[in-house]
CSV table of C-alpha atoms and ligand atoms in Angstrom, one decimal:
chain,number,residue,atom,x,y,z
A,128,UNK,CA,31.5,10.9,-8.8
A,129,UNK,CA,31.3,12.0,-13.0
A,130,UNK,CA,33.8,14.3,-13.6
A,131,UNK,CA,32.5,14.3,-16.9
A,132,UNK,CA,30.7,18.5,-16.5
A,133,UNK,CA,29.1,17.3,-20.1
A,134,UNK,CA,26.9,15.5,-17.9
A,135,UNK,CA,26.8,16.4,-14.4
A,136,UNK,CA,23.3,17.1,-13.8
A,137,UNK,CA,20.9,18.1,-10.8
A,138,UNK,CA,18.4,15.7,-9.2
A,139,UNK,CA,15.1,16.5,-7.0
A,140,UNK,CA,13.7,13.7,-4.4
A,141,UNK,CA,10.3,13.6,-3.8
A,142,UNK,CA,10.1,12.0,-0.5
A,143,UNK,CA,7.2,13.6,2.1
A,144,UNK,CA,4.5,11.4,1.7
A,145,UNK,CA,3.1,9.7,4.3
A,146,UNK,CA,3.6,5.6,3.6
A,147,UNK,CA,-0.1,5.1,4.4
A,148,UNK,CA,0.2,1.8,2.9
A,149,UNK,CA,3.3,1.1,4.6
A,150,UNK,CA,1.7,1.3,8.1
A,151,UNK,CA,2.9,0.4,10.7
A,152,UNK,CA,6.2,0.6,9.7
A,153,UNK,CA,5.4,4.3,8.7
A,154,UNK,CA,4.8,5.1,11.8
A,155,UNK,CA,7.9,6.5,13.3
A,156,UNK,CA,9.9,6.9,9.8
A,157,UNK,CA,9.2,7.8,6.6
A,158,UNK,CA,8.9,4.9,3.9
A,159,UNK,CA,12.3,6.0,2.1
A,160,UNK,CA,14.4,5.8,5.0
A,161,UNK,CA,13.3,1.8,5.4
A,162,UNK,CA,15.7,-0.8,5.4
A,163,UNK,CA,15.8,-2.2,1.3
A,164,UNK,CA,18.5,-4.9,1.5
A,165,UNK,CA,20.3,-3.7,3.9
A,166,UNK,CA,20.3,-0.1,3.4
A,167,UNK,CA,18.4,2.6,4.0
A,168,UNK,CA,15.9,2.7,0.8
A,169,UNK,CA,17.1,6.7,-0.5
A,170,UNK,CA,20.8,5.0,-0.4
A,171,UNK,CA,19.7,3.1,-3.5
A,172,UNK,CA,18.5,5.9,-5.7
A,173,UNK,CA,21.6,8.4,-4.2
A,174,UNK,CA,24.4,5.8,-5.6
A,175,UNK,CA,22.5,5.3,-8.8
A,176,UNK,CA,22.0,9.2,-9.3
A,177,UNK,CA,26.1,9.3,-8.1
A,178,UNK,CA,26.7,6.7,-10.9
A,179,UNK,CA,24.5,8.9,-13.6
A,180,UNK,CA,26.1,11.9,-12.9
A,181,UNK,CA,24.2,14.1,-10.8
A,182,UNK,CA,26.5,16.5,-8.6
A,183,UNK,CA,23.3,18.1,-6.6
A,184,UNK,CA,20.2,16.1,-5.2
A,185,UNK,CA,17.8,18.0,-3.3
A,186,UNK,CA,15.5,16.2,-1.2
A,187,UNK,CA,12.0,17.4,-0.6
A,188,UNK,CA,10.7,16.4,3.2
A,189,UNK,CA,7.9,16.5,5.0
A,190,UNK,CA,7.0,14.0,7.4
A,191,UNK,CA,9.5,12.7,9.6
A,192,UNK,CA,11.6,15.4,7.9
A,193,UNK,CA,14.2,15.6,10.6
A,194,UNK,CA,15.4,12.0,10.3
A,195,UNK,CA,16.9,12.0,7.0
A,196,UNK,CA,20.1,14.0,7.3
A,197,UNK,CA,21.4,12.2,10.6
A,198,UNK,CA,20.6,9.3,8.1
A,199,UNK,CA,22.2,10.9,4.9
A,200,UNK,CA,24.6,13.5,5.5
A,201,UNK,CA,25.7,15.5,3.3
A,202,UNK,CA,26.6,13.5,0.3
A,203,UNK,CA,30.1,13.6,0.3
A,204,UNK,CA,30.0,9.5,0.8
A,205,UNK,CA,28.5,9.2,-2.6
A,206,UNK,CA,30.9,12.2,-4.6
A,207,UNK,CA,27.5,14.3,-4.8
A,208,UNK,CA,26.0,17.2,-2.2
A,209,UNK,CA,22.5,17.0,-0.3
A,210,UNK,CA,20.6,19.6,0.1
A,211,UNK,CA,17.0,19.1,2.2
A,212,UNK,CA,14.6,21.3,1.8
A,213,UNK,CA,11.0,20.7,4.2
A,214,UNK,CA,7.7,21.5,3.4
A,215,UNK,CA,5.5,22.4,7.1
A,216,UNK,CA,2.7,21.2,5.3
A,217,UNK,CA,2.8,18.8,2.4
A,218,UNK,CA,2.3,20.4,-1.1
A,219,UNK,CA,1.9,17.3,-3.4
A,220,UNK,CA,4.4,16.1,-5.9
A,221,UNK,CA,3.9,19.1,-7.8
A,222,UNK,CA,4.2,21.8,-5.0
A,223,UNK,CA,6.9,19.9,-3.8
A,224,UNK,CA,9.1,20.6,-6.7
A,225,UNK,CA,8.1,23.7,-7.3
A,226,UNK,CA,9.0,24.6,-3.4
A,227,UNK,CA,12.5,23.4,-4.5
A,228,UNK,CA,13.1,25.5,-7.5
A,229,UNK,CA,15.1,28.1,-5.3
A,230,UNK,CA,17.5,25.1,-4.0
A,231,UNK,CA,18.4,24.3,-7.7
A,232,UNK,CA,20.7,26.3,-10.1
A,233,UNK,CA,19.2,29.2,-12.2
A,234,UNK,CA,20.2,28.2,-15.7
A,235,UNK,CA,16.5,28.0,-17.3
A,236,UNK,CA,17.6,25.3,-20.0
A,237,UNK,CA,19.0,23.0,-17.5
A,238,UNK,CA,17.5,19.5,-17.1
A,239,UNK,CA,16.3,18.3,-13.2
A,240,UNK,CA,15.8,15.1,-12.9
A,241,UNK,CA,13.1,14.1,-10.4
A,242,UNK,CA,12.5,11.1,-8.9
A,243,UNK,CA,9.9,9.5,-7.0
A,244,UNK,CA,11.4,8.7,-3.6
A,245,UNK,CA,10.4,5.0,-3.6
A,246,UNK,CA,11.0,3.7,-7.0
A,247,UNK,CA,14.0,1.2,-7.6
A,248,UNK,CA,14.7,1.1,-11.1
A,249,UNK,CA,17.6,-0.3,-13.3
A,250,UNK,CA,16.8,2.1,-16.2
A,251,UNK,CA,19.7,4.0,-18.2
A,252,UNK,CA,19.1,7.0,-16.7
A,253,UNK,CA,22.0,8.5,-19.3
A,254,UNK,CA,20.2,7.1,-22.1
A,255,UNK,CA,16.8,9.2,-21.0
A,256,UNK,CA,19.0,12.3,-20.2
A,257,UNK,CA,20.2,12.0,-23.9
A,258,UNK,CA,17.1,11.5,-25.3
A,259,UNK,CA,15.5,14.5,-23.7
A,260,UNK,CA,18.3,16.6,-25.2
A,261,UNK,CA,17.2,16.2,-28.7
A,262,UNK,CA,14.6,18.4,-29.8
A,263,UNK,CA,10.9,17.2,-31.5
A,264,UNK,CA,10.2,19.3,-34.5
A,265,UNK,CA,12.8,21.9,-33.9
A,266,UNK,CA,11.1,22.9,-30.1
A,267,UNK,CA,13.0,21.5,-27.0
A,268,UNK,CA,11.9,18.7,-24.9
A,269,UNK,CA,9.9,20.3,-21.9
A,270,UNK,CA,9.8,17.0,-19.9
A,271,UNK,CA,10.3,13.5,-20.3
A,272,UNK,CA,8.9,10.6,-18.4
A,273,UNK,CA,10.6,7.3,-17.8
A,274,UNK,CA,7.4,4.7,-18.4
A,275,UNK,CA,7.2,1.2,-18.1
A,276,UNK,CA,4.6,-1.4,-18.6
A,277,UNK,CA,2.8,-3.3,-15.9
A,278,UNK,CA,-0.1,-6.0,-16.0
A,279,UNK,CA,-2.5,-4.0,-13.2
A,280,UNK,CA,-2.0,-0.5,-14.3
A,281,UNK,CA,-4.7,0.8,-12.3
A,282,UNK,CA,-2.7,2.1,-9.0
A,283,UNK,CA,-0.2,3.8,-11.1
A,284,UNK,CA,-0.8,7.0,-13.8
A,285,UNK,CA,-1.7,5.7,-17.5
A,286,UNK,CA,0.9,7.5,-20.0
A,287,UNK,CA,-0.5,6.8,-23.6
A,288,UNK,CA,2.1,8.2,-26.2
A,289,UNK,CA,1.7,9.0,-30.4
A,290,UNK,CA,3.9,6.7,-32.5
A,291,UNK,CA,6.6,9.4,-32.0
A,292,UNK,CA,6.7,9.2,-28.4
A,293,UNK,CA,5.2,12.5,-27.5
A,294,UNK,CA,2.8,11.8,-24.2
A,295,UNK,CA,-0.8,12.3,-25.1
A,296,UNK,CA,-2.7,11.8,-21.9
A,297,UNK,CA,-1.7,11.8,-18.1
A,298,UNK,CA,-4.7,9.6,-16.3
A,299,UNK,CA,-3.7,9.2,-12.4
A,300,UNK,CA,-5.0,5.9,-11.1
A,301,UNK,CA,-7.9,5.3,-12.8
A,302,UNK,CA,-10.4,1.7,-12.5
A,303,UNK,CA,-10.6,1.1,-16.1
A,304,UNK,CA,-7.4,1.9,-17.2
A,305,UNK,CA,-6.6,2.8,-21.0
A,306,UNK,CA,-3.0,1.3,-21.5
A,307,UNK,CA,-0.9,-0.8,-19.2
A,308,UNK,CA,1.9,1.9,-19.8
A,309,UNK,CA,2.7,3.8,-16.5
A,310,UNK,CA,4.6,6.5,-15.4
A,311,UNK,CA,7.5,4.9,-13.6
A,312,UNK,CA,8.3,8.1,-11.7
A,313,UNK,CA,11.6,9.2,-12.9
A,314,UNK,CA,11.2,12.6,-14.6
A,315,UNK,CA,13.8,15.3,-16.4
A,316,UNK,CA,12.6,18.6,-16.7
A,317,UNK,CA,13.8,21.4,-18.4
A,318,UNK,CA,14.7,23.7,-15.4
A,319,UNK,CA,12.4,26.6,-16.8
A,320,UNK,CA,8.9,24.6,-16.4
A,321,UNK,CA,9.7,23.9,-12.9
A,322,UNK,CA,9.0,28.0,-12.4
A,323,UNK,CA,5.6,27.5,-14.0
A,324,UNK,CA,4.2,25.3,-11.4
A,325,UNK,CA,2.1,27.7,-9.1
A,326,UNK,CA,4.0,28.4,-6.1
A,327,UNK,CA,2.8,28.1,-2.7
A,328,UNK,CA,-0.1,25.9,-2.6
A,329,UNK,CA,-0.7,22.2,-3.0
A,330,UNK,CA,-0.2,20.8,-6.3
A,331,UNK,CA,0.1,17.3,-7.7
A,332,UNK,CA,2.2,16.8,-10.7
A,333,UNK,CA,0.5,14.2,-12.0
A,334,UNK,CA,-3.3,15.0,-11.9
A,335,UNK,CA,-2.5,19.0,-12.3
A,336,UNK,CA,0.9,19.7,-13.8
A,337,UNK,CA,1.3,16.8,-16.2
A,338,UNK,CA,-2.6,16.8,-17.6
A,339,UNK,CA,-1.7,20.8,-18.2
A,340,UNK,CA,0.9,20.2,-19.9
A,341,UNK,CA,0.1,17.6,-22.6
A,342,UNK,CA,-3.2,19.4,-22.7
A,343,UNK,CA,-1.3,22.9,-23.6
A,344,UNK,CA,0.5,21.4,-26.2
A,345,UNK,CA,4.0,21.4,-24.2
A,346,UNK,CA,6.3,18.6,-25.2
A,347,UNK,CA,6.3,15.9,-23.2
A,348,UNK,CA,7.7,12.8,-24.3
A,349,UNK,CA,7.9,9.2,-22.9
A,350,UNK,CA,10.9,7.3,-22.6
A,351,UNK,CA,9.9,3.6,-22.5
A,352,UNK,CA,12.6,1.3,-21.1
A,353,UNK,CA,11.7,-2.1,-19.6
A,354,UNK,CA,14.1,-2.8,-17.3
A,355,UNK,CA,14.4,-3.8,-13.5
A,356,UNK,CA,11.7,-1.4,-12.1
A,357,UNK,CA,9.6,-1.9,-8.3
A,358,UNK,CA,7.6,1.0,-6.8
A,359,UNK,CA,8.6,-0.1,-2.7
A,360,UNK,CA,5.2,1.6,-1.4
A,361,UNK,CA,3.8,-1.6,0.2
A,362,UNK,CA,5.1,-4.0,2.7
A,363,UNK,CA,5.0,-6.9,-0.5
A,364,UNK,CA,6.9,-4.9,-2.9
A,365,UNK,CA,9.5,-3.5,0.0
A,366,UNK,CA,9.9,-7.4,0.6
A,367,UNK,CA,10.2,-8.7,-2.7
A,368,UNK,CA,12.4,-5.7,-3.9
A,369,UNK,CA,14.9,-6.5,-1.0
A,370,UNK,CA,15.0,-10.3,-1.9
A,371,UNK,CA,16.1,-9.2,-5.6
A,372,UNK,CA,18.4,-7.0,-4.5
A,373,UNK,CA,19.9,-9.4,-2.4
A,374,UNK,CA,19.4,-12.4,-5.1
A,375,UNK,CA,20.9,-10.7,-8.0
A,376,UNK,CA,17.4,-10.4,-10.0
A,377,UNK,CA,17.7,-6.4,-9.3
A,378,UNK,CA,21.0,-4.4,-9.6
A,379,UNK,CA,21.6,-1.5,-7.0
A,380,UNK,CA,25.2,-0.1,-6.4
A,381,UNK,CA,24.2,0.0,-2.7
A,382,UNK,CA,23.4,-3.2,-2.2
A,383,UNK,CA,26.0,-4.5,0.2
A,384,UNK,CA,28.1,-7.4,-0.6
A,385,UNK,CA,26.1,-10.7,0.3
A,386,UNK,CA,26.6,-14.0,1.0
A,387,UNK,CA,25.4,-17.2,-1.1
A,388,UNK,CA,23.3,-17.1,-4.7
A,389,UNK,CA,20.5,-17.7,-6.1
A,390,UNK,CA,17.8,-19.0,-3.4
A,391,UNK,CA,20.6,-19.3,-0.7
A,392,UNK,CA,21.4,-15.5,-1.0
A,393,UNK,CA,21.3,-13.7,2.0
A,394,UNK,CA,22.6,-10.6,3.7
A,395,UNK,CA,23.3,-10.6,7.5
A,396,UNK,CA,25.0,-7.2,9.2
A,397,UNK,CA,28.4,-8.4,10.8
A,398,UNK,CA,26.8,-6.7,13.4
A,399,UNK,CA,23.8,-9.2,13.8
A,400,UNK,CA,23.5,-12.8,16.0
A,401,UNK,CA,22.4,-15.5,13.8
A,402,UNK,CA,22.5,-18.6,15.6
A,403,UNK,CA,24.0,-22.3,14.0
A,404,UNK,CA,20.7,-23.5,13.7
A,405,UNK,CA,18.9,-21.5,11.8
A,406,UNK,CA,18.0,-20.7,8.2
A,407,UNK,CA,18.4,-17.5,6.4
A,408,UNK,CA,17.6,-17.4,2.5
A,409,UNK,CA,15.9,-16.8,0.0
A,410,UNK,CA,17.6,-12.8,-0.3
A,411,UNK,CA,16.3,-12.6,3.8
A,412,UNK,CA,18.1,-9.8,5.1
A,413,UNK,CA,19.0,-9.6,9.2
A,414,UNK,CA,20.2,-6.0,10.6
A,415,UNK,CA,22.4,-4.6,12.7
A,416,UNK,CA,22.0,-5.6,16.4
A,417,UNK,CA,19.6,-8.3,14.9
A,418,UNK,CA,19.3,-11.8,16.5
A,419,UNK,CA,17.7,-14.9,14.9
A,420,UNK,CA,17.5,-18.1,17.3
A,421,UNK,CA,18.4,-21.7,16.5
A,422,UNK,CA,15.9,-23.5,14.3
A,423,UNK,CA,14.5,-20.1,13.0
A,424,UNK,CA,13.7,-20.0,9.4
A,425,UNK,CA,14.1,-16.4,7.9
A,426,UNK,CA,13.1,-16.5,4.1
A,427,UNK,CA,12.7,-13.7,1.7
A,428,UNK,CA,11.9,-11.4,4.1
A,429,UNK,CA,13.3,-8.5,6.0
A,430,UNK,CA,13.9,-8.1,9.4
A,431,UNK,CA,15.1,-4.9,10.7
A,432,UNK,CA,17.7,-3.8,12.9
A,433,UNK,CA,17.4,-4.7,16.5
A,434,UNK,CA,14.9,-7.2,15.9
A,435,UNK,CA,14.4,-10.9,17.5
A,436,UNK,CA,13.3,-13.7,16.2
A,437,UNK,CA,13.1,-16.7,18.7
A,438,UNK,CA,14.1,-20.4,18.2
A,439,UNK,CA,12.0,-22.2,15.5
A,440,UNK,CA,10.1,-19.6,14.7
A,441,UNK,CA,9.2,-19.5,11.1
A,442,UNK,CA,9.4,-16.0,8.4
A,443,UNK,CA,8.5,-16.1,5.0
A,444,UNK,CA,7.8,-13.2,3.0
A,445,UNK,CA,7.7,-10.9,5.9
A,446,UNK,CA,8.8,-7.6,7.3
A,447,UNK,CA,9.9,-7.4,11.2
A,448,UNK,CA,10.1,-4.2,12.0
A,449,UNK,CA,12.9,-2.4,14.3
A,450,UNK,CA,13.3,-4.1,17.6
A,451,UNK,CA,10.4,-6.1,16.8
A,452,UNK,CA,10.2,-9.4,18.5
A,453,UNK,CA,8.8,-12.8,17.3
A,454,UNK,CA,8.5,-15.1,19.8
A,455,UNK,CA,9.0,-18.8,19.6
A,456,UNK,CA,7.7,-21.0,17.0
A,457,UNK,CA,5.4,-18.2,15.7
A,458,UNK,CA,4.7,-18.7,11.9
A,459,UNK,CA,4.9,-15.5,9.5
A,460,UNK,CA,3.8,-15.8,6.2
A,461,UNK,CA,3.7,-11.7,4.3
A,462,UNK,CA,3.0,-10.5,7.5
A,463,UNK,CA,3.8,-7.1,9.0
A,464,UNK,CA,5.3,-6.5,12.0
A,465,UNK,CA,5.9,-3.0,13.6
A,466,UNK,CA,8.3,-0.9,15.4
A,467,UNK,CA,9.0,-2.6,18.5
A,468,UNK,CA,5.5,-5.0,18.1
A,469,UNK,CA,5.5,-8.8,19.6
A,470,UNK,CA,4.3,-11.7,18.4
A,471,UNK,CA,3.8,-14.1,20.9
A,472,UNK,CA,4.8,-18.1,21.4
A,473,UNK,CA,3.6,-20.3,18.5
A,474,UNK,CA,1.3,-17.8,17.2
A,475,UNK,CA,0.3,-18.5,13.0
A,476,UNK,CA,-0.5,-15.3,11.4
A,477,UNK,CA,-2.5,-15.0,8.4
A,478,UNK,CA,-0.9,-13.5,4.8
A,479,UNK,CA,-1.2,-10.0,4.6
A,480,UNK,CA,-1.6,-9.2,8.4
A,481,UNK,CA,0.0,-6.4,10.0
A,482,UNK,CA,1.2,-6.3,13.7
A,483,UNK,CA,1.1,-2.8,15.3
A,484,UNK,CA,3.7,-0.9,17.7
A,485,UNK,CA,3.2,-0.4,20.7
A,486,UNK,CA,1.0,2.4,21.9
B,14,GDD,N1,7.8,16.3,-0.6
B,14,GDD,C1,6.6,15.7,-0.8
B,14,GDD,N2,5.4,16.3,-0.5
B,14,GDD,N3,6.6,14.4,-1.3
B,14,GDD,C2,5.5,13.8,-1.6
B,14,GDD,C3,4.2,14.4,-1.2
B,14,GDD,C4,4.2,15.7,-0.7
B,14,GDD,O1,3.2,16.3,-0.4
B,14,GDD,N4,3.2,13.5,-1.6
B,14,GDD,C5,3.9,12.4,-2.1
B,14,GDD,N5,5.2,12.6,-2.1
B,14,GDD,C6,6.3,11.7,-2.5
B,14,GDD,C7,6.2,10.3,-1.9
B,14,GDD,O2,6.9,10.3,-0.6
B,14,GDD,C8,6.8,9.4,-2.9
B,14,GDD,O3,8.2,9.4,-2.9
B,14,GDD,C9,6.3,10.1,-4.2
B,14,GDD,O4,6.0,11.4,-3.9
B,14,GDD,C10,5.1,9.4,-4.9
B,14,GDD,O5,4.1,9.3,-4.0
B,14,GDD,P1,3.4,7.9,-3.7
B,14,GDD,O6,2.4,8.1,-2.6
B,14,GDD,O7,4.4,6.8,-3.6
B,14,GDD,O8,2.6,7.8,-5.1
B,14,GDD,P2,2.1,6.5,-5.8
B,14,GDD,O9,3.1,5.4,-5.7
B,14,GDD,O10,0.7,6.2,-5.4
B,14,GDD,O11,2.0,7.0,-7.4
B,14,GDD,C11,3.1,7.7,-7.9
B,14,GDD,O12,4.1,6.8,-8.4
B,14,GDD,C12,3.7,5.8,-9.4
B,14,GDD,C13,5.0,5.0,-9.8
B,14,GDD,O13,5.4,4.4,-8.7
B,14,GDD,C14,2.6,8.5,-9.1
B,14,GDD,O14,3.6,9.3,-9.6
B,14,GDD,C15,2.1,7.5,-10.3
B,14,GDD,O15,1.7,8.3,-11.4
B,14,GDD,C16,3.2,6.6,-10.6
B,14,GDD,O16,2.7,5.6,-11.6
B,15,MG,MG1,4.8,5.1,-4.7
């Protein structure tokens, strides 16, 4: 918990969208409350907003909404206070933080950091705090975006900036992009621009709000920082964000203490059943009530609580979903596997195939 008031600070969650690409897992929880190397994803971005400073983070819900405070709490376990506030029907990035204006203290200069609810980033979040504090020609900052660069830019929104870092253009996912420098998701506004968002309908921040503002002439600036940074939204990035986590190559101050390094880094819940025989590397991760049979080989992937994975069966790459099972000798490669889904004896899935619940 900062004690330092210089720079306690409030924080907004964005975290009602639907996980479409997530899917099946989606399908009985939201995306942020997914298991990220061991705990549930928002636990990742709460410590690191605890760590920053922030003494308020309001979370913005919509589907599943009811399963994040029996998840969550209050806050007290991380020094900061939770407050959820849920949207009946979802209003967009934009409408979203606007609908949590009232939630957030009325000081009209202060900043509000908002975050995308599925971004992992090792960022100085400090450092971007500071640099929106200091004014661009004598005006203050209006909002500042944390941006990053990425090789495919083309699922992400394109931020170009001026020479002085002032934002120029906001173009949301676009097939010909015109830089590879993206909007990592990790906003500070000044409190007072959150009010100018129209109220009540659906708005998206970044193909309404943003585009508004750059076009008005506000000041938005981009703070460029390349550090560790993963957007979790599909089941490869959940999987290979876990593995770092667990490996060392990402930093999280949730990640629970693991076992091994490097390739042989792995995280099993004491309350899991991992059997003699078999293999679990590679930053794999086995959850609570888990059990992995002899001669199973559990690599880089994630298998969720309550799961099974019988004798010699083989998991690279993968996501098993909650009380999933994999039956014997069934070969995984970046596949998929829902809620309570089974795959049977000896079965070879291909890459990239997904395994639904259950009806
Ligand atoms: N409360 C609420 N209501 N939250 C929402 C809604 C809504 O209607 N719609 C989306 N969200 C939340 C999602 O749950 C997620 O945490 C966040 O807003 C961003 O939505 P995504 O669906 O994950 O967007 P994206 O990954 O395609 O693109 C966004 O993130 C990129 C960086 O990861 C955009 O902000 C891009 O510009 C950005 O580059
Ligand atoms: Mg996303």
């Amino acid at each position: 918990m900062s004690t330092d008031q210089g720079h306690a600070f409030e924080a907004v969650i964005v975290a009602g969208g639907f996980g479409t690409r997530l899917l099946p897992l989606t399908t009985r929880r939201p995306k942020h409350l997914l298991e990220v190397a061991g705990v549930p994803f928002l636990e990742h971005q709460l410590a690191r907003l605890a760590e920053a400073g922030a003494t308020h983070v309001v979370l913005a819900t919509s589907y599943h909404a009811e399963l994040f405070e029996p998840v969550l709490g209050d806050g007290s376990r991380w020094g900061l206070r939770i407050s959820y506030v849920l949207e009946d029907e979802p209003l967009g990035t934009g409408g979203a933080i606007r609908n949590v204006a009232g939630a957030l203290a009325e000081d009209p200069e202060a900043p509000v950091v908002v975050l995308n609810g599925d971004v992992l980033s090792g960022h100085d979040l400090r450092a971007q705090l500071a640099d929106f504090a200091r004014p661009r020609e004598g005006r203050p900052v209006d909002v500042s975006l944390h941006l990053v660069e990425v090789e495919d830019a083309r699922a992400f929104g394109c931020v170009p900036t001026d020479p002085a870092g002032r934002v120029t253009d906001f173009v949301e996912k676009s097939d010909d992009p015109v830089t590879n420098q993206i909007n990592a998701g990790c906003y500070v506004f000044r409190r007072s621009v959150i009010d100018t968002i129209p109220a009540g309908r659906v708005v998206s921040v970044e193909r309404e709000t943003f585009p508004g503002l750059v076009a008005a002439g506000h000041v938005v600036v981009g703070f460029v920082e390349t550090a560790y940074w993963r957007d979790v939204g599909t089941p490869a990035a959940l999987v290979a964000a876990s593995a770092e986590l667990v490996r060392g190559d990402g930093a999280s101050p949730a990640t629970p203490p693991v076992e091994g390094t490097g390739t042989a880094a792995r995280w099993v819940s004491p309350d899991a059943q991992v059997a003699a025989g078999a293999v679990v590397e590679d930053g794999a991760t086995v959850g609570a009530g888990a059990r992995v049979e002899d001669g199973a080989v559990i690599s880089g992937s994630v298998v969720m609580p309550g799961a099974v994975v019988g004798a010699g069966a083989m998991v690279r790459g993968s996501v098993v979903g909650p009380r999933a099972r994999v039956a014997p000798g069934a070969v995984l490669e970046a596949v998929t596997v829902g809620d309570g889904a089974e795959v049977a004896a000896e079965t070879l899935l291909e890459p990239g195939a997904r395994v639904d619940c259950p009806a």
